[in-house]
Structure formats: C-alpha cells, structure tokens
C-alpha cells in the first residue's frame, strides 16, 4: 500500500516538474525548422530553454524580437548562454517562432556582430565566454540531463558574429544522413535515452561532485536513497499542507454561507450575490 502511495506522489511531482519546465514560447509557427524537431525530437526552442535552465531554472523562452538577436544572454550565471552553442540555438529558435505566414521564406540570418549583441545586451555583459564548446561543468550537466546538442551546433561558427540558417540546415541534414542521426557525440552515452533508469540517477549524482573522485559504490547508494527519499518527503509535506488548507477554506466558506443566509436583511446585497455566484458553492453543496 505504502509503495504504491509513494509512486503516486512521485508521479504527481514528476508531472508537475515536467509541466512547469514546459512553459515558454517553444512551439514553432511553421515547419521551417521541422528538420530539427524531427532529428532531435523537440523544437530548437525547447533545447534552448533546457540548456539555459541549467543556469537559471526560471528561464522561459520569451517571444523573440523580430530583429536579430531575438533574445540575449542575460542570466546572472552566464556560462550556459555565453557561448556560441547557445547563440546558434537562439537563432534556430528565432527561426522556429518567426516562421509565420508572410515571414521570410528563406529564414532569418544574423548579420555581422549579432553574436556580440546577444552576449552584451547592455554594455559588456558576458566575458569572452566559449566558442564551439561549453564550459566543462555545463557540458557535464547537458549530458546528465540528456539534452541532445547536435555536433553541428559545436562545429559551425562564424568569427564575425554572423549566423546563417540555410547553411546550418544543410550541414545538419547532411550530418544526420551521414551518421544515421547519430550526431550527438559530445556526450559519452547519448545513445541511451531512458528517462529515469536507476543508472541515470547514479551518474547524475556521481558526475557533478568532482571533489569526491574516490566515491565508493556505497556512498553513491546513499546519494541515490537521499535523491529518492527527499522528493517523497517533500511531496508528503506538500500534500498534507494542501489538505489542511483546503479543509480550513471549506470550513470558512461554510461558516460564511451560513452567516450570509442568516443576515440577508441587514447585510449588503453584494455579499449575498457573491455567495450565490461563487463557483465553489456547487462543490460545497455536493459534498454535504
Ligand atoms: C511545410 O508546410 C507547407 C505549407 O504549410 C507544406 O506545403 C510543406 O510541404 C511543408 N513541408 C514539410 C517538410 O512538412
Ligand atoms: C511566440 O513568439 C512569436 C514571435 O515572437 C509570436 O508571434 C507568437 O505569438 C508567440 N506565441 C505565443 C503562444 O505566445
Ligand atoms: C568568441 O567569439 C567572439 C566573436 O567572434 C569573440 O568576441 C570572443 O572573444 C570569442 N571568445 C573566445 C573565448 O574566443
Ligand atoms: C568522455 O569520455 C572521455 C574518456 O573516456 C573523457 O575524456 C571525456 O571527458 C568524456 N566526456 C564527457 C562529456 O563526459
């Protein structure tokens, strides 16, 4: 009984997490970047959002501006977006969002210097950042979170800060055909795309802690248990709190309803009207 209860709570939490991570303008207006979605399994905007959420969990893909750069690197922790890979993804996302009727048929290119503007929204913001690679901790996080960053995102780079959509697409489509869509070789184990296998959890907990290189299997086990127990306890607390709050709300509402129906002569007409219109009245009467 208890294990199934825990599983239910874990599922609710997971759905909640996935739900809250999926906000933002990540859908494409047309099918210009369909080649990306087909190959990677998600839109370029979604990949971009997941990459930036490593550094800023609250990041959501905004509605891009119509002029390049459509978005900018402005997170306090800059290492996720202060690089040419994030820049290329932002341009792909822009092409995804602005692929509207009457939009540019051949897509949106970025001119010389646009990369610099992406990195410096207001004066110098990013440092030199990294080009054609990610900082090693970000790369490890990308691999642990199973974010598929295709090789062409690393390889293509225009020194003058420009970016070209058709050239990018052609390269990607060629790579995909040449490698049979095995073009995500910057992680050692991208082939396994299981969402939450136990091995996934153990690598996720073991990889970022570089200080404990001699971590024994025992401590990994402990971390795993903590990883599993933590959310469950959190979920239980949230559930209990929700029940308590819901109960006290219900009780208050009942008391208010009783009071209002008794005081109809003296009270303002609004209070009565509100009690009748209240969407919760139906549930309330259904319960009692
Ligand atoms: C993209 O959409 C257009 C019109 O909506 C359609 O004619 C075309 O075949 C589509 N292309 C792909 C690759 O799905
Ligand atoms: C997404 O962004 C595009 C471009 O900024 C905008 O035209 C579109 O309305 C947005 N979609 C949603 C659902 O907000
Ligand atoms: C990356 O490229 C930009 C623009 O080409 C340049 O300003 C920046 O210094 C480069 N960063 C590194 C680390 O080379
Ligand atoms: C992949 O494995 C090699 C050695 O096997 C290692 O040097 C490299 O850092 C690993 N890359 C990642 C992203 O973990």
Tab-separated table of C-alpha atoms in Angstrom, residues 2-285:
chain	number	residue	atom	x	y	z
A	2	UNK	CA	2.736	2.405	1.028
A	3	UNK	CA	4.918	1.821	-2.058
A	4	UNK	CA	2.018	2.488	-4.412
A	5	UNK	CA	1.200	5.635	-2.446
A	6	UNK	CA	4.793	6.800	-2.837
A	7	UNK	CA	4.685	6.010	-6.521
A	8	UNK	CA	1.566	8.118	-6.957
A	9	UNK	CA	3.149	11.064	-5.195
A	10	UNK	CA	6.328	10.684	-7.229
A	11	UNK	CA	4.277	10.648	-10.432
A	12	UNK	CA	2.384	13.766	-9.412
A	13	UNK	CA	5.651	15.527	-8.648
A	14	UNK	CA	7.164	14.418	-11.943
A	15	UNK	CA	4.160	15.620	-13.927
A	16	UNK	CA	4.309	18.900	-12.040
A	17	UNK	CA	8.026	19.282	-12.795
A	18	UNK	CA	7.636	18.458	-16.477
A	19	UNK	CA	4.664	20.792	-16.664
A	20	UNK	CA	6.455	23.706	-15.103
A	21	UNK	CA	9.509	23.114	-17.257
A	22	UNK	CA	7.463	23.121	-20.440
A	23	UNK	CA	6.244	26.707	-20.215
A	24	UNK	CA	7.595	29.383	-22.508
A	25	UNK	CA	7.087	30.017	-26.189
A	26	UNK	CA	8.605	26.814	-27.525
A	27	UNK	CA	6.264	25.941	-30.380
A	28	UNK	CA	7.117	26.680	-33.974
A	29	UNK	CA	4.824	28.817	-36.082
A	30	UNK	CA	5.649	26.896	-39.274
A	31	UNK	CA	7.685	23.944	-40.407
A	32	UNK	CA	10.907	25.673	-41.442
A	33	UNK	CA	12.796	24.105	-38.550
A	34	UNK	CA	10.871	20.856	-38.791
A	35	UNK	CA	14.122	19.144	-39.799
A	36	UNK	CA	15.495	19.990	-36.339
A	37	UNK	CA	12.409	18.791	-34.487
A	38	UNK	CA	12.343	15.560	-36.490
A	39	UNK	CA	16.009	14.804	-35.836
A	40	UNK	CA	16.267	15.823	-32.178
A	41	UNK	CA	12.750	15.038	-31.019
A	42	UNK	CA	11.941	18.505	-29.667
A	43	UNK	CA	11.862	22.021	-31.094
A	44	UNK	CA	15.022	24.108	-31.115
A	45	UNK	CA	13.308	26.473	-28.661
A	46	UNK	CA	12.835	23.602	-26.234
A	47	UNK	CA	16.501	22.587	-26.468
A	48	UNK	CA	17.490	26.221	-25.987
A	49	UNK	CA	15.237	26.561	-22.948
A	50	UNK	CA	16.559	23.387	-21.355
A	51	UNK	CA	20.154	24.479	-21.893
A	52	UNK	CA	19.549	27.853	-20.272
A	53	UNK	CA	17.559	26.333	-17.429
A	54	UNK	CA	20.734	24.621	-16.256
A	55	UNK	CA	21.912	28.061	-15.097
A	56	UNK	CA	18.539	29.672	-14.456
A	57	UNK	CA	15.695	27.335	-13.545
A	58	UNK	CA	13.181	30.113	-14.115
A	59	UNK	CA	14.260	30.776	-17.671
A	60	UNK	CA	11.455	30.509	-20.201
A	61	UNK	CA	11.816	31.159	-23.892
A	62	UNK	CA	10.298	34.604	-24.446
A	63	UNK	CA	8.591	35.848	-27.576
A	64	UNK	CA	11.631	36.662	-29.628
A	65	UNK	CA	12.103	40.141	-31.049
A	66	UNK	CA	11.701	40.401	-34.794
A	67	UNK	CA	15.234	41.748	-35.244
A	68	UNK	CA	18.390	39.796	-34.522
A	69	UNK	CA	19.370	38.928	-31.940
A	70	UNK	CA	15.881	37.879	-30.913
A	71	UNK	CA	16.935	37.059	-27.365
A	72	UNK	CA	20.032	37.724	-25.300
A	73	UNK	CA	22.260	36.134	-22.737
A	74	UNK	CA	21.267	37.931	-19.546
A	75	UNK	CA	21.356	35.301	-16.807
A	76	UNK	CA	23.399	36.070	-13.713
A	77	UNK	CA	25.161	32.759	-14.142
A	78	UNK	CA	26.373	33.339	-17.665
A	79	UNK	CA	28.124	30.111	-18.513
A	80	UNK	CA	25.066	28.451	-20.099
A	81	UNK	CA	24.368	31.165	-22.647
A	82	UNK	CA	27.677	32.984	-23.037
A	83	UNK	CA	28.782	30.631	-25.782
A	84	UNK	CA	28.294	30.069	-29.492
A	85	UNK	CA	26.161	26.952	-28.948
A	86	UNK	CA	23.506	28.830	-27.019
A	87	UNK	CA	23.723	31.559	-29.651
A	88	UNK	CA	23.129	29.110	-32.502
A	89	UNK	CA	20.184	27.574	-30.640
A	90	UNK	CA	18.712	31.020	-30.049
A	91	UNK	CA	18.869	31.707	-33.782
A	92	UNK	CA	17.232	28.367	-34.568
A	93	UNK	CA	14.527	29.166	-32.023
A	94	UNK	CA	14.007	32.554	-33.615
A	95	UNK	CA	13.502	30.868	-36.973
A	96	UNK	CA	11.074	28.483	-35.296
A	97	UNK	CA	8.989	31.240	-33.665
A	98	UNK	CA	9.001	33.667	-36.569
A	99	UNK	CA	8.227	31.164	-39.300
A	100	UNK	CA	4.914	32.935	-39.766
A	101	UNK	CA	2.804	33.448	-42.861
A	102	UNK	CA	4.357	36.276	-44.810
A	103	UNK	CA	7.654	35.865	-42.995
A	104	UNK	CA	10.983	35.410	-44.693
A	105	UNK	CA	10.761	32.380	-46.985
A	106	UNK	CA	14.435	31.529	-46.674
A	107	UNK	CA	14.564	32.107	-42.920
A	108	UNK	CA	16.275	34.661	-40.692
A	109	UNK	CA	20.050	35.116	-40.877
A	110	UNK	CA	22.033	37.111	-38.351
A	111	UNK	CA	24.377	39.803	-39.625
A	112	UNK	CA	27.944	40.570	-38.620
A	113	UNK	CA	28.241	41.394	-34.922
A	114	UNK	CA	24.895	39.919	-33.888
A	115	UNK	CA	26.594	37.349	-31.661
A	116	UNK	CA	28.286	40.203	-29.819
A	117	UNK	CA	24.922	41.875	-29.252
A	118	UNK	CA	23.486	38.595	-27.979
A	119	UNK	CA	26.304	38.420	-25.438
A	120	UNK	CA	26.172	42.086	-24.449
A	121	UNK	CA	22.583	43.205	-24.050
A	122	UNK	CA	23.656	46.436	-22.380
A	123	UNK	CA	27.344	47.128	-22.429
A	124	UNK	CA	29.809	44.318	-21.844
A	125	UNK	CA	27.915	41.573	-20.049
A	126	UNK	CA	29.451	38.214	-20.906
A	127	UNK	CA	33.155	37.672	-20.682
A	128	UNK	CA	34.826	36.102	-23.701
A	129	UNK	CA	32.717	33.020	-22.979
A	130	UNK	CA	33.415	29.921	-25.013
A	131	UNK	CA	33.127	29.380	-28.740
A	132	UNK	CA	32.392	25.980	-30.285
A	133	UNK	CA	32.400	24.331	-26.865
A	134	UNK	CA	30.726	24.546	-23.476
A	135	UNK	CA	32.442	25.017	-20.113
A	136	UNK	CA	33.123	21.505	-18.807
A	137	UNK	CA	30.631	21.700	-15.927
A	138	UNK	CA	27.861	22.844	-18.262
A	139	UNK	CA	28.780	20.105	-20.736
A	140	UNK	CA	28.512	17.545	-17.926
A	141	UNK	CA	25.121	18.923	-16.920
A	142	UNK	CA	23.935	18.762	-20.534
A	143	UNK	CA	24.901	15.102	-20.687
A	144	UNK	CA	23.346	14.287	-17.322
A	145	UNK	CA	20.099	15.979	-18.244
A	146	UNK	CA	20.046	14.161	-21.565
A	147	UNK	CA	19.907	17.356	-23.591
A	148	UNK	CA	20.733	16.442	-27.179
A	149	UNK	CA	23.098	19.041	-28.605
A	150	UNK	CA	23.922	18.107	-32.169
A	151	UNK	CA	27.502	18.243	-33.394
A	152	UNK	CA	26.777	20.969	-35.946
A	153	UNK	CA	25.962	23.330	-33.052
A	154	UNK	CA	29.568	22.945	-31.927
A	155	UNK	CA	31.202	22.873	-35.337
A	156	UNK	CA	29.576	25.748	-37.206
A	157	UNK	CA	30.860	29.141	-36.163
A	158	UNK	CA	31.197	32.483	-37.857
A	159	UNK	CA	34.061	34.509	-36.399
A	160	UNK	CA	32.462	37.806	-37.376
A	161	UNK	CA	29.407	37.092	-35.209
A	162	UNK	CA	27.042	36.255	-38.059
A	163	UNK	CA	24.867	33.148	-38.355
A	164	UNK	CA	23.300	31.533	-41.428
A	165	UNK	CA	20.159	29.464	-41.328
A	166	UNK	CA	20.324	27.706	-44.702
A	167	UNK	CA	23.962	26.720	-44.267
A	168	UNK	CA	23.172	25.418	-40.788
A	169	UNK	CA	20.216	23.405	-42.042
A	170	UNK	CA	22.156	21.942	-44.965
A	171	UNK	CA	25.018	20.910	-42.700
A	172	UNK	CA	22.654	19.372	-40.174
A	173	UNK	CA	20.662	17.438	-42.748
A	174	UNK	CA	23.889	16.153	-44.308
A	175	UNK	CA	25.257	15.148	-40.873
A	176	UNK	CA	22.050	13.409	-39.989
A	177	UNK	CA	22.101	11.369	-43.185
A	178	UNK	CA	25.817	10.605	-42.957
A	179	UNK	CA	25.668	9.405	-39.358
A	180	UNK	CA	22.176	7.940	-39.366
A	181	UNK	CA	21.165	10.651	-36.873
A	182	UNK	CA	23.999	9.696	-34.552
A	183	UNK	CA	25.277	13.266	-34.485
A	184	UNK	CA	25.286	13.849	-30.727
A	185	UNK	CA	28.727	12.586	-29.857
A	186	UNK	CA	29.735	15.221	-27.301
A	187	UNK	CA	28.284	13.072	-24.545
A	188	UNK	CA	29.745	9.659	-23.966
A	189	UNK	CA	26.416	7.900	-23.684
A	190	UNK	CA	23.758	9.735	-25.665
A	191	UNK	CA	22.565	6.505	-27.207
A	192	UNK	CA	20.671	5.589	-24.043
A	193	UNK	CA	17.701	7.898	-23.914
A	194	UNK	CA	15.932	6.300	-20.973
A	195	UNK	CA	14.269	8.936	-18.847
A	196	UNK	CA	14.716	7.737	-15.298
A	197	UNK	CA	16.550	4.461	-15.100
A	198	UNK	CA	18.494	3.818	-11.932
A	199	UNK	CA	21.771	4.173	-13.827
A	200	UNK	CA	20.701	7.610	-14.976
A	201	UNK	CA	20.211	8.710	-11.397
A	202	UNK	CA	23.504	7.309	-10.199
A	203	UNK	CA	25.525	9.015	-12.942
A	204	UNK	CA	23.633	12.229	-12.322
A	205	UNK	CA	24.615	12.211	-8.685
A	206	UNK	CA	28.138	10.985	-9.190
A	207	UNK	CA	29.282	13.176	-12.059
A	208	UNK	CA	28.933	16.734	-10.694
A	209	UNK	CA	30.766	16.060	-7.432
A	210	UNK	CA	34.272	16.230	-8.789
A	211	UNK	CA	35.804	16.631	-5.337
A	212	UNK	CA	34.792	13.118	-4.355
A	213	UNK	CA	36.517	11.270	-7.150
A	214	UNK	CA	37.052	8.244	-4.908
A	215	UNK	CA	33.377	7.935	-4.126
A	216	UNK	CA	32.648	4.347	-3.318
A	217	UNK	CA	29.632	2.464	-4.554
A	218	UNK	CA	28.339	2.695	-1.004
A	219	UNK	CA	28.179	6.487	-0.967
A	220	UNK	CA	26.604	6.536	-4.393
A	221	UNK	CA	23.932	4.308	-2.960
A	222	UNK	CA	23.406	6.737	-0.103
A	223	UNK	CA	23.075	9.650	-2.501
A	224	UNK	CA	20.586	7.647	-4.515
A	225	UNK	CA	18.452	6.967	-1.482
A	226	UNK	CA	18.596	10.618	-0.486
A	227	UNK	CA	17.624	11.578	-4.020
A	228	UNK	CA	14.598	9.332	-3.888
A	229	UNK	CA	13.529	9.965	-0.302
A	230	UNK	CA	13.919	13.744	-0.478
A	231	UNK	CA	11.205	14.446	-3.050
A	232	UNK	CA	8.881	11.885	-1.459
A	233	UNK	CA	9.059	13.561	1.940
A	234	UNK	CA	8.681	16.946	0.280
A	235	UNK	CA	5.660	15.652	-1.617
A	236	UNK	CA	4.085	14.322	1.575
A	237	UNK	CA	4.528	17.666	3.326
A	238	UNK	CA	3.006	19.498	0.371
A	239	UNK	CA	0.099	17.050	0.260
A	240	UNK	CA	-0.629	17.363	3.973
A	241	UNK	CA	-0.414	21.150	3.785
A	242	UNK	CA	-2.777	21.185	0.808
A	243	UNK	CA	-5.321	19.040	2.636
A	244	UNK	CA	-5.138	21.239	5.749
A	245	UNK	CA	-5.547	24.423	3.749
A	246	UNK	CA	-8.377	23.010	1.671
A	247	UNK	CA	-10.184	21.891	4.809
A	248	UNK	CA	-9.897	25.231	6.563
A	249	UNK	CA	-11.030	27.019	3.394
A	250	UNK	CA	-14.032	24.745	3.136
A	251	UNK	CA	-14.920	25.314	6.774
A	252	UNK	CA	-14.616	29.086	6.447
A	253	UNK	CA	-16.735	29.067	3.344
A	254	UNK	CA	-19.418	27.043	5.056
A	255	UNK	CA	-19.428	29.407	8.012
A	256	UNK	CA	-19.657	32.360	5.661
A	257	UNK	CA	-22.531	30.812	3.735
A	258	UNK	CA	-24.449	30.200	6.924
A	259	UNK	CA	-23.812	33.722	8.119
A	260	UNK	CA	-24.814	35.269	4.819
A	261	UNK	CA	-28.074	33.386	4.603
A	262	UNK	CA	-28.941	34.458	8.150
A	263	UNK	CA	-28.044	38.089	7.632
A	264	UNK	CA	-29.797	38.753	4.355
A	265	UNK	CA	-31.865	41.633	5.768
A	266	UNK	CA	-29.035	43.638	7.264
A	267	UNK	CA	-26.107	42.742	5.018
A	268	UNK	CA	-25.231	44.474	1.777
A	269	UNK	CA	-26.763	42.774	-1.256
A	270	UNK	CA	-23.279	42.118	-2.663
A	271	UNK	CA	-22.316	39.603	-0.049
A	272	UNK	CA	-25.373	37.582	-0.847
A	273	UNK	CA	-24.852	37.799	-4.587
A	274	UNK	CA	-21.227	36.743	-4.268
A	275	UNK	CA	-22.099	33.747	-2.176
A	276	UNK	CA	-24.539	32.606	-4.821
A	277	UNK	CA	-22.211	33.209	-7.738
A	278	UNK	CA	-19.217	31.613	-6.055
A	279	UNK	CA	-18.034	28.719	-8.224
A	280	UNK	CA	-17.321	26.680	-5.136
A	281	UNK	CA	-20.910	26.620	-3.955
A	282	UNK	CA	-21.714	23.688	-6.211
A	283	UNK	CA	-18.845	21.586	-4.932
A	284	UNK	CA	-19.673	22.573	-1.433
A	285	UNK	CA	-23.312	21.533	-1.552
